[in-house]
Coordinates of C-alpha atoms and ligand atoms in Angstrom, one line a residue:
M1 CA -170.1 86.6 9.4
E2 CA -171.1 89.5 7.2
L3 CA -168.7 92.3 6.1
R4 CA -169.7 95.3 4.0
G5 CA -167.9 97.2 1.4
K6 CA -168.4 99.3 -1.7
S7 CA -168.9 97.5 -4.9
V8 CA -166.6 98.7 -7.8
C9 CA -167.5 95.8 -10.2
S10 CA -170.9 94.3 -10.0
G11 CA -171.7 90.6 -10.1
Y12 CA -172.0 87.7 -7.7
S13 CA -169.3 85.2 -6.8
M14 CA -168.9 82.3 -4.5
G15 CA -165.7 80.5 -3.6
R16 CA -163.0 79.9 -0.9
I17 CA -161.1 82.8 0.5
A18 CA -157.5 83.2 -0.5
I19 CA -155.4 85.8 1.2
Y20 CA -153.0 87.6 -1.1
D21 CA -149.5 87.1 0.2
K22 CA -147.2 90.0 -0.5
S23 CA -144.2 88.3 1.0
E24 CA -142.1 91.4 1.0
T25 CA -138.4 90.9 0.9
K26 CA -136.6 91.9 4.1
V27 CA -133.6 94.2 3.6
V28 CA -130.5 94.0 5.7
R29 CA -127.7 96.7 5.8
R30 CA -124.4 95.3 4.8
R31 CA -121.1 97.2 4.6
C32 CA -119.6 96.8 1.1
K33 CA -116.1 97.9 0.2
D34 CA -116.6 98.0 -3.6
A35 CA -119.3 100.7 -4.1
Q36 CA -119.0 100.5 -7.9
E37 CA -119.9 96.8 -7.8
Q38 CA -123.1 97.6 -5.8
I39 CA -123.9 100.5 -8.2
D40 CA -123.6 98.0 -11.2
R41 CA -125.8 95.5 -9.4
F42 CA -128.3 98.3 -8.8
M43 CA -128.3 99.5 -12.4
S44 CA -128.7 96.0 -13.8
A45 CA -131.6 95.3 -11.4
I46 CA -133.2 98.5 -12.8
A47 CA -132.7 97.2 -16.3
K48 CA -134.2 93.8 -15.4
A49 CA -137.2 95.5 -13.6
K50 CA -137.8 97.6 -16.7
E51 CA -137.9 94.4 -18.8
E52 CA -140.4 92.8 -16.4
Y53 CA -142.6 95.9 -16.6
E54 CA -142.5 95.7 -20.4
I55 CA -143.7 92.1 -20.2
L56 CA -146.4 93.1 -17.7
Y57 CA -147.4 96.0 -20.0
N58 CA -147.8 93.6 -23.0
K59 CA -149.8 91.1 -20.8
A60 CA -152.0 94.0 -19.5
L61 CA -152.5 95.2 -23.1
K62 CA -154.1 91.9 -23.9
E63 CA -156.1 91.5 -20.7
V64 CA -157.3 95.0 -19.9
G65 CA -156.7 97.2 -22.9
S66 CA -154.3 100.0 -23.7
N67 CA -155.8 102.7 -21.3
N68 CA -155.4 100.5 -18.3
A69 CA -152.1 99.0 -19.4
A70 CA -150.7 102.6 -19.5
I71 CA -150.1 102.3 -15.7
F72 CA -147.1 100.1 -16.5
K73 CA -145.6 102.6 -18.9
A74 CA -145.8 105.1 -16.0
D75 CA -144.0 102.5 -13.8
I76 CA -141.2 102.3 -16.4
V77 CA -140.9 106.0 -16.3
L78 CA -140.5 105.9 -12.5
L79 CA -137.6 103.4 -12.9
E80 CA -135.9 105.9 -15.1
D81 CA -136.3 108.8 -12.7
M82 CA -132.9 110.3 -12.1
D83 CA -133.8 111.7 -8.6
Y84 CA -134.3 108.2 -7.3
I85 CA -131.4 106.7 -9.1
E86 CA -129.0 109.4 -7.9
S87 CA -130.3 109.1 -4.3
V88 CA -129.6 105.3 -4.3
I89 CA -126.1 105.8 -5.8
N90 CA -125.4 108.5 -3.2
I91 CA -126.4 106.3 -0.3
I92 CA -124.3 103.4 -1.7
R93 CA -121.2 105.6 -2.1
S94 CA -121.5 107.8 1.0
Q95 CA -122.4 105.0 3.4
G96 CA -120.5 102.1 1.7
V97 CA -123.5 99.9 1.8
N98 CA -125.2 97.2 -0.3
A99 CA -127.5 98.2 -3.2
E100 CA -130.7 96.7 -1.5
Y101 CA -130.2 98.9 1.5
G102 CA -129.7 102.0 -0.7
V103 CA -132.9 101.3 -2.5
A104 CA -134.9 100.6 0.7
V105 CA -133.8 103.9 2.3
T106 CA -134.6 105.8 -0.8
I107 CA -138.1 104.4 -1.0
D108 CA -138.7 105.2 2.6
N109 CA -137.4 108.8 2.3
F110 CA -139.4 109.6 -0.9
S111 CA -142.6 107.8 0.0
S112 CA -142.8 109.3 3.5
M113 CA -142.1 112.7 2.1
L114 CA -144.9 112.3 -0.6
S115 CA -147.4 110.6 1.7
K116 CA -147.4 113.7 4.0
L117 CA -148.7 115.9 1.2
D118 CA -152.4 116.4 1.3
D119 CA -153.0 115.3 -2.3
E120 CA -154.6 111.9 -3.1
Y121 CA -152.9 111.7 -6.5
I122 CA -149.4 112.2 -5.0
K123 CA -150.2 109.7 -2.3
D124 CA -151.1 107.2 -4.9
R125 CA -147.9 107.9 -6.7
A126 CA -146.0 107.2 -3.4
K127 CA -147.5 103.8 -3.4
D128 CA -146.5 103.2 -7.0
I129 CA -142.9 104.2 -6.2
R130 CA -142.9 101.7 -3.3
E131 CA -144.2 99.0 -5.6
V132 CA -141.7 99.6 -8.4
Y133 CA -138.7 99.8 -6.1
N134 CA -139.8 96.8 -4.1
K135 CA -139.5 95.0 -7.4
V136 CA -135.9 96.2 -7.7
I137 CA -135.1 94.9 -4.2
E138 CA -136.8 91.6 -5.1
I139 CA -134.5 91.3 -8.2
L140 CA -131.4 92.3 -6.2
S141 CA -132.3 89.7 -3.6
K142 CA -132.9 87.2 -6.4
G143 CA -136.4 86.9 -5.1
T144 CA -138.8 85.2 -7.3
S145 CA -142.4 86.3 -7.8
V146 CA -144.1 83.2 -8.8
S147 CA -147.8 83.7 -8.7
R148 CA -149.9 81.3 -6.7
E149 CA -152.1 79.0 -8.7
F150 CA -155.6 78.3 -7.5
K151 CA -157.1 74.9 -8.2
E152 CA -160.7 76.0 -7.4
P153 CA -162.7 79.3 -7.5
V154 CA -161.3 81.7 -5.0
I155 CA -162.2 85.2 -3.7
L156 CA -158.9 87.0 -3.3
I157 CA -158.6 89.3 -0.3
A158 CA -155.9 91.8 0.4
E159 CA -155.3 95.1 2.0
D160 CA -154.6 96.5 -1.4
L161 CA -153.6 95.1 -4.8
T162 CA -151.3 97.0 -7.1
P163 CA -151.8 96.8 -10.9
A164 CA -148.6 94.7 -11.2
Q165 CA -149.8 92.3 -8.6
I166 CA -153.2 91.9 -10.3
V167 CA -151.7 91.4 -13.8
R168 CA -149.1 88.9 -12.5
L169 CA -151.8 86.8 -10.9
D170 CA -153.1 83.7 -12.6
K171 CA -156.7 84.8 -12.8
T172 CA -158.2 81.6 -14.2
N173 CA -159.9 80.7 -10.9
I174 CA -160.2 84.1 -9.3
V175 CA -163.9 84.9 -9.1
G176 CA -163.7 88.0 -6.9
F177 CA -161.5 90.6 -5.2
V178 CA -162.1 92.1 -1.8
V179 CA -159.7 94.8 -0.5
S180 CA -159.7 97.2 2.4
E181 CA -158.4 100.0 0.3
T182 CA -161.2 102.6 -0.2
S183 CA -160.7 104.6 -3.3
S184 CA -163.1 103.9 -6.2
N185 CA -160.4 105.1 -8.5
S186 CA -157.9 102.7 -7.0
H187 CA -156.2 100.3 -9.4
T188 CA -158.0 97.3 -7.9
A189 CA -161.3 99.1 -8.8
I190 CA -160.2 100.0 -12.4
L191 CA -158.6 96.7 -13.3
S192 CA -161.3 94.5 -11.7
R193 CA -163.9 96.4 -13.9
S194 CA -161.8 95.8 -17.0
L195 CA -161.4 92.2 -16.2
D196 CA -165.1 92.0 -15.2
I197 CA -164.3 90.3 -11.9
P198 CA -166.7 91.3 -9.1
A199 CA -164.9 93.4 -6.5
L200 CA -165.5 95.2 -3.2
I201 CA -163.4 97.9 -1.7
G202 CA -163.3 99.4 1.8
V203 CA -164.0 96.0 3.5
D204 CA -162.7 95.7 7.0
V205 CA -160.8 92.4 6.6
Y206 CA -158.8 92.7 9.7
G207 CA -161.1 90.9 12.1
Y208 CA -162.7 87.5 12.2
V209 CA -165.7 86.5 14.2
D210 CA -166.3 82.8 14.7
R211 CA -169.7 81.1 15.0
D212 CA -169.6 81.5 18.8
G213 CA -169.2 85.3 18.4
N214 CA -165.5 85.3 19.4
I215 CA -163.6 88.1 17.8
S216 CA -160.0 88.0 16.7
L217 CA -158.4 91.1 15.4
S218 CA -155.3 91.3 13.3
E219 CA -153.0 94.0 11.9
T220 CA -153.0 92.4 8.5
V221 CA -155.8 90.5 6.8
A222 CA -157.2 88.2 9.4
P223 CA -155.4 84.8 8.8
Q224 CA -158.4 82.8 10.0
L225 CA -160.2 83.9 6.8
E226 CA -158.0 81.8 4.6
G227 CA -159.8 78.9 3.0
K228 CA -163.3 79.8 4.4
M229 CA -166.2 79.7 2.0
A230 CA -167.5 83.1 1.1
I231 CA -170.0 85.0 -1.1
L232 CA -169.4 88.3 -2.7
D233 CA -172.4 90.4 -3.7
G234 CA -171.1 93.0 -6.1
Y235 CA -174.5 94.7 -6.2
S236 CA -175.3 95.3 -2.6
G237 CA -171.6 95.3 -1.3
R238 CA -172.2 92.3 1.0
F239 CA -169.3 89.9 1.7
L240 CA -170.6 86.8 3.5
V241 CA -168.0 84.6 5.2
E242 CA -169.1 81.1 6.0
P243 CA -172.7 81.8 4.6
T244 CA -175.6 79.9 6.0
P245 CA -177.1 77.1 3.8
E246 CA -180.1 79.4 3.1
E247 CA -177.8 82.2 2.0
T248 CA -175.8 79.8 -0.1
E249 CA -179.1 78.6 -1.8
I250 CA -180.2 82.2 -2.5
Y251 CA -176.9 83.1 -4.0
K252 CA -176.6 79.9 -6.0
K253 CA -179.9 80.9 -7.7
R254 CA -178.7 84.4 -8.3
I255 CA -175.4 83.2 -9.8
E256 CA -177.3 80.8 -12.0
K257 CA -179.6 83.7 -13.2
E258 CA -176.6 85.9 -13.8
K259 CA -174.9 83.1 -15.8
K260 CA -178.0 82.7 -17.9
N261 CA -178.1 86.4 -18.5
R262 CA -174.5 86.3 -19.7
E263 CA -175.3 83.5 -22.1
L264 CA -178.4 85.4 -23.3
L265 CA -176.2 88.5 -23.7
N266 CA -174.1 86.7 -26.2
V267 CA -177.1 85.8 -28.3
L268 CA -179.4 88.8 -27.7
K269 CA -177.1 91.7 -27.4
G270 CA -177.9 94.4 -30.0
K271 CA -181.1 92.5 -31.1
K272 CA -184.4 94.3 -31.1
T273 CA -187.1 93.5 -28.6
V274 CA -189.7 92.4 -31.1
T275 CA -192.4 89.7 -31.3
R276 CA -192.4 87.3 -34.2
S277 CA -195.2 89.2 -35.9
G278 CA -193.1 92.3 -35.8
K279 CA -194.5 94.3 -32.8
E280 CA -191.6 96.2 -31.3
I281 CA -191.4 97.0 -27.6
K282 CA -188.9 99.4 -26.1
L283 CA -187.1 97.7 -23.3
Y284 CA -185.7 100.0 -20.6
A285 CA -183.9 99.6 -17.3
N286 CA -185.0 100.9 -13.8
I287 CA -182.1 102.7 -12.3
N288 CA -181.6 104.3 -8.9
N289 CA -178.2 105.9 -9.3
E290 CA -175.3 106.6 -11.7
R291 CA -173.7 103.2 -11.1
D292 CA -176.8 101.4 -12.3
V293 CA -176.3 103.0 -15.7
A294 CA -173.3 100.8 -16.3
T295 CA -175.3 97.6 -15.4
A296 CA -178.2 98.8 -17.5
L297 CA -175.9 99.3 -20.6
M298 CA -174.1 96.0 -19.9
N299 CA -177.5 94.3 -20.1
D300 CA -178.3 96.1 -23.3
A301 CA -181.0 98.4 -22.0
E302 CA -182.6 100.6 -24.7
G303 CA -182.7 103.4 -22.2
A304 CA -183.6 104.1 -18.6
G305 CA -187.4 103.9 -18.2
L306 CA -187.4 104.9 -14.5
Y307 CA -184.7 106.9 -12.8
R308 CA -185.7 107.1 -9.1
S309 CA -184.2 110.5 -8.5
E310 CA -185.2 110.4 -4.8
Y311 CA -182.1 108.3 -4.1
L312 CA -180.1 111.5 -4.7
F313 CA -182.1 113.2 -1.9
M314 CA -181.7 110.4 0.6
E315 CA -179.1 109.9 3.4
R316 CA -178.0 113.5 3.6
E317 CA -178.6 116.6 5.7
E318 CA -180.2 118.8 3.1
A319 CA -181.6 118.6 -0.4
P320 CA -179.1 118.5 -3.3
S321 CA -178.5 121.9 -4.9
E322 CA -179.5 122.7 -8.5
E323 CA -175.9 122.5 -9.6
E324 CA -175.4 119.0 -8.0
Q325 CA -178.6 117.7 -9.5
F326 CA -177.8 119.2 -12.9
K327 CA -174.4 117.6 -13.0
M328 CA -175.8 114.2 -11.9
Y329 CA -178.6 114.2 -14.5
R330 CA -176.3 115.4 -17.2
R331 CA -173.8 112.7 -16.4
I332 CA -176.4 110.0 -16.4
A333 CA -178.0 111.3 -19.7
E334 CA -174.6 111.5 -21.3
S335 CA -173.6 108.0 -20.1
L336 CA -176.7 106.7 -21.8
G337 CA -175.3 108.1 -25.1
G338 CA -178.5 109.4 -26.5
K339 CA -180.7 106.6 -25.3
R340 CA -183.9 107.7 -23.5
L341 CA -183.7 108.7 -19.8
I342 CA -187.0 109.1 -17.9
I343 CA -186.3 111.0 -14.8
R344 CA -189.0 110.7 -12.1
T345 CA -189.1 113.7 -9.8
A346 CA -188.3 112.9 -6.2
D347 CA -190.8 110.3 -4.8
I348 CA -190.0 111.1 -1.2
G349 CA -192.1 109.9 1.8
A350 CA -193.7 106.6 2.9
D351 CA -190.8 104.2 3.0
K352 CA -188.3 106.7 1.5
Q353 CA -188.1 109.4 4.2
V354 CA -185.5 112.1 4.3
S355 CA -184.4 113.9 7.5
Y356 CA -184.8 117.5 6.2
I357 CA -188.4 117.2 5.3
Q358 CA -190.6 116.7 8.4
V359 CA -193.7 114.8 7.4
G360 CA -194.7 114.4 11.1
E361 CA -196.1 111.3 12.6
E362 CA -198.3 109.5 10.2
E363 CA -200.8 106.7 11.0
N364 CA -200.5 105.4 7.4
P365 CA -197.4 106.6 5.7
A366 CA -198.0 104.8 2.4
L367 CA -201.3 106.6 2.2
G368 CA -199.7 109.7 3.4
Y369 CA -197.6 112.7 2.5
R370 CA -195.4 111.5 -0.4
G371 CA -194.4 112.0 -4.0
I372 CA -196.0 114.8 -5.9
R373 CA -197.9 115.9 -2.8
I374 CA -194.6 117.0 -1.2
S375 CA -193.3 118.4 -4.4
L376 CA -196.3 120.6 -4.9
D377 CA -196.1 121.9 -1.4
L378 CA -192.3 122.4 -1.3
R379 CA -192.3 124.6 -4.4
D380 CA -188.7 125.7 -4.2
M381 CA -187.3 122.3 -3.9
F382 CA -189.5 121.1 -6.8
E383 CA -188.6 124.0 -9.0
T384 CA -184.9 123.5 -8.3
Q385 CA -185.2 119.9 -9.4
L386 CA -187.1 120.8 -12.6
R387 CA -184.6 123.5 -13.4
A388 CA -181.8 121.0 -13.0
I389 CA -183.6 118.4 -15.2
Y390 CA -184.3 121.0 -18.0
R391 CA -180.8 122.2 -17.9
A392 CA -179.5 118.6 -18.3
S393 CA -182.1 117.9 -21.0
Y394 CA -179.8 119.9 -23.4
F395 CA -177.2 117.2 -23.1
G396 CA -179.3 114.0 -23.7
N397 CA -182.6 112.5 -24.4
I398 CA -184.5 113.2 -21.2
S399 CA -188.2 112.8 -20.4
I400 CA -189.8 113.8 -17.0
M401 CA -192.4 112.0 -15.1
F402 CA -194.2 112.5 -11.8
P403 CA -195.1 110.1 -9.1
M404 CA -198.2 109.4 -7.1
I405 CA -200.7 111.3 -9.3
T406 CA -204.3 111.1 -8.3
S407 CA -206.0 114.0 -10.1
V408 CA -206.0 116.1 -13.3
D409 CA -205.6 119.2 -11.2
E410 CA -202.2 118.0 -10.0
V411 CA -201.1 117.6 -13.5
K412 CA -202.3 121.0 -14.5
A413 CA -200.5 122.5 -11.5
I414 CA -197.3 120.7 -12.6
K415 CA -197.5 121.9 -16.1
E416 CA -197.9 125.5 -14.9
I417 CA -194.7 125.2 -12.8
I418 CA -192.9 123.7 -15.8
E419 CA -193.8 126.7 -17.9
K420 CA -192.5 129.0 -15.2
V421 CA -189.3 127.1 -14.9
K422 CA -188.7 127.0 -18.7
K423 CA -189.4 130.8 -18.9
G424 CA -186.9 131.4 -16.1
L425 CA -184.2 129.3 -17.9
S426 CA -184.8 131.1 -21.2
E427 CA -184.5 134.5 -19.6
E428 CA -181.3 133.4 -17.9
G429 CA -180.0 132.1 -21.2
Y430 CA -179.8 128.4 -20.4
P431 CA -180.4 126.1 -23.3
Y432 CA -182.9 123.2 -22.9
K433 CA -184.9 120.8 -24.9
D434 CA -188.7 120.3 -24.8
C435 CA -188.9 117.2 -22.7
K436 CA -191.8 114.7 -23.0
I437 CA -193.9 114.9 -19.9
G438 CA -195.4 111.8 -18.3
I439 CA -197.0 110.5 -15.1
M440 CA -196.9 107.4 -13.1
I441 CA -200.2 105.5 -13.0
E442 CA -199.7 103.9 -9.6
T443 CA -203.0 104.8 -7.8
P444 CA -206.4 103.3 -8.6
A445 CA -207.6 106.9 -9.0
A446 CA -205.1 107.6 -11.8
A447 CA -206.0 104.3 -13.6
L448 CA -209.7 105.1 -13.3
I449 CA -209.4 108.6 -14.8
S450 CA -206.6 107.6 -17.2
D451 CA -208.8 108.8 -20.1
L452 CA -208.7 112.3 -18.7
L453 CA -205.1 112.2 -17.7
A454 CA -204.0 111.0 -21.1
K455 CA -205.2 114.2 -22.6
E456 CA -202.7 116.1 -20.5
V457 CA -199.5 114.2 -20.9
D458 CA -197.2 112.6 -23.5
F459 CA -196.8 109.2 -21.7
F460 CA -197.9 107.0 -18.8
S461 CA -195.8 104.7 -16.8
I462 CA -197.7 102.1 -14.9
G463 CA -196.2 101.5 -11.4
T464 CA -197.6 98.2 -10.4
N465 CA -195.7 98.1 -7.1
D466 CA -197.8 100.8 -5.7
L467 CA -200.9 100.2 -7.9
S468 CA -201.0 96.7 -6.3
Q469 CA -200.6 98.0 -2.7
Y470 CA -203.3 100.6 -3.2
T471 CA -205.7 98.4 -5.1
L472 CA -205.4 95.4 -2.9
A473 CA -205.1 97.3 0.3
V474 CA -201.7 95.6 1.1
D475 CA -198.8 97.6 2.5
R476 CA -196.0 96.5 0.2
T477 CA -193.5 96.7 3.1
N478 CA -195.4 94.4 5.4
N479 CA -194.0 90.9 5.2
R480 CA -197.0 89.3 6.9
L481 CA -199.2 90.5 4.0
Q482 CA -197.0 89.0 1.2
K483 CA -199.6 86.4 0.3
Y484 CA -202.1 89.1 -0.5
Y485 CA -199.7 91.2 -2.5
N486 CA -200.5 89.8 -5.9
P487 CA -199.8 92.0 -8.9
H488 CA -201.4 89.3 -11.2
H489 CA -204.7 89.9 -9.5
E490 CA -207.5 90.4 -12.0
A491 CA -208.1 93.9 -10.5
I492 CA -204.6 94.9 -11.4
L493 CA -204.7 93.4 -14.9
R494 CA -208.0 95.1 -15.7
Q495 CA -206.6 98.5 -14.6
I496 CA -203.5 98.0 -16.8
K497 CA -205.7 97.1 -19.8
M498 CA -208.0 100.0 -19.2
T499 CA -205.0 102.4 -18.8
I500 CA -203.4 101.3 -22.1
D501 CA -206.7 101.6 -24.0
N502 CA -207.4 105.1 -22.6
A503 CA -203.8 106.2 -23.3
H504 CA -203.9 104.9 -26.9
A505 CA -207.3 106.5 -27.6
N506 CA -205.7 109.8 -26.6
N507 CA -202.4 109.6 -28.4
C508 CA -200.5 108.9 -25.3
S509 CA -197.9 106.2 -25.1
V510 CA -197.8 103.8 -22.2
G511 CA -195.1 101.8 -20.4
I512 CA -194.8 99.8 -17.3
C513 CA -192.1 100.0 -14.7
G514 CA -193.3 97.9 -11.7
E515 CA -191.5 94.7 -10.8
M516 CA -194.2 92.5 -12.3
A517 CA -193.0 93.5 -15.7
S518 CA -190.0 91.2 -15.3
D519 CA -192.3 88.2 -14.8
T520 CA -192.2 86.5 -18.2
D521 CA -195.6 85.0 -17.7
I522 CA -197.2 88.4 -17.5
V523 CA -195.2 89.9 -20.3
K524 CA -197.3 88.0 -22.9
K525 CA -200.4 89.7 -21.5
L526 CA -198.8 93.1 -21.4
V527 CA -197.9 92.8 -25.1
E528 CA -201.4 91.6 -26.0
Y529 CA -202.8 94.6 -24.2
G530 CA -200.6 96.8 -26.4
I531 CA -197.9 98.1 -24.0
D532 CA -195.4 100.3 -25.7
D533 CA -192.4 100.0 -23.4
I534 CA -191.3 97.9 -20.4
S535 CA -188.8 99.0 -17.8
V536 CA -187.3 96.4 -15.5
T537 CA -184.3 95.9 -13.2
P538 CA -181.2 95.8 -15.4
T539 CA -180.5 92.1 -14.8
S540 CA -184.0 91.1 -16.0
I541 CA -183.8 92.9 -19.4
L542 CA -182.5 90.0 -21.5
V543 CA -184.9 87.5 -20.0
V544 CA -187.8 89.8 -20.9
R545 CA -186.3 90.3 -24.4
E546 CA -186.0 86.6 -24.9
A547 CA -189.7 86.1 -23.8
I548 CA -190.9 88.8 -26.1
R549 CA -189.0 87.5 -29.1
E550 CA -190.7 84.2 -28.6
L551 CA -194.2 85.7 -28.7
A552 CA -196.3 85.3 -31.8
Ligands
PEP1 C1 -194.1 101.4 -8.7 O1 -194.7 101.9 -7.7 O2 -194.4 100.4 -9.3 C2 -192.8 102.0 -9.0 C3 -192.1 101.5 -10.1 O3 -192.2 102.9 -8.2 P1 -191.5 102.6 -6.9 O4 -191.2 101.2 -6.8 O5 -190.3 103.5 -6.8 O6 -192.5 103.1 -5.8
MG2 MG1 -194.3 103.8 -6.9

């Protein structure tokens, strides 16, 4: 059975499912003659709860750092809030009831009042209040909160996990968190990232579908899930319950690769990507969105060599505005902290269609209306994107590149548009930097005229994914043709060599950003040919660095 969620901490994990058991304490209403005795019980329970939160704070400080631990300081402040304390005392006195009941009614009153307000922050606070005062009830009822110990790796699933619950847990064998709660700013999200435990949020964990397709629904986390084997994919958001042997095999390999990466990270983090004879290669990451930046940095990328900006244009009703794009590009550039960011303008079309651009029926979409062809036709959209990129350039180290180039004329047309955009921004008083301009070499035409193109631009980036499909006449999305899709084909290697030579003869730098660059067998050739930079998926960075550092 496959469930889906949103990843808030990437990574893979495999283990048995354990359902988090809140075991909330039931509260009964009892009449008590001695109100003062109940008030004293209540006040000493508050004091005890504060002590426990102090302990949690100190534990969190060690586990997740001071910023995240601050949540517990806020909880202590809640325990000191006179509005709550007075309300509980009032109920105990006026109704002559036990302290537990006074606390329970107070929580209900306040949290139902707060949760009606249309403010996410206050709603979150309402949850915190419930959590903190449930603790007080637990102490009053002499409840113990011994955390469950796990003897083997488990993926913990819950409706929601509060910070206190997470910190109290013995996390030695917890390899993943899966919750149905949906906010990326939720505590589960923040703490799982700090603990570096893969986590998914927004997963519908209330149903269970057995192998025969029978569905059982539940109001809490489906109890049938307990103890089942599962795989959490913190990159794609998949949560596989009772995975097939094939899925298990695939993920075992991925986990192995990830583990190797982590080991490499310890050894290679901060090291240069340099051959033994001293040739340095810049090693960048391919990214598709803001979230990938974190993975790129975690894997020690020296920058982002290909940001596929079209992902910002997909799965929506209209193109993103200049402002939205500017903010996104600026955020990504700033998160890279001065490292280079190469933004590729939207490569829409072929397998990346968007609903608001009608390309019409195409017999051969991959050979069709895509990339720069669309941009040069839809001038407004193109200029908007360039304005956004140039405005963001002021805040980072941005270069721009263009996809699907086949002629010098296209490049000349682009450069004219860039000049117009820059002029417009200057007149409007926007600051910007002079970005380096590059093009993708991903059609045989571009490779064959790379001597001419190199005179026009600052850099090339060889896109072997498309270069292979166009050179070898193999649709890259057609599974039946996989055996013909061979980026190591001599025809591809020759074009790469030729492109590098032509670039260097014309003072143009050249990188590669197709998938083949993460194949360590090919890396040696690329370095021999004189490649200047290599951009790969974030998780392949360190493997490539290791391979390069072993070259003569
Ligand atoms: C390529 O074609 O090699 C490339 C990197 O671009 P994309 O995969 O986005 O087409
Ligand atoms: Mg391409």
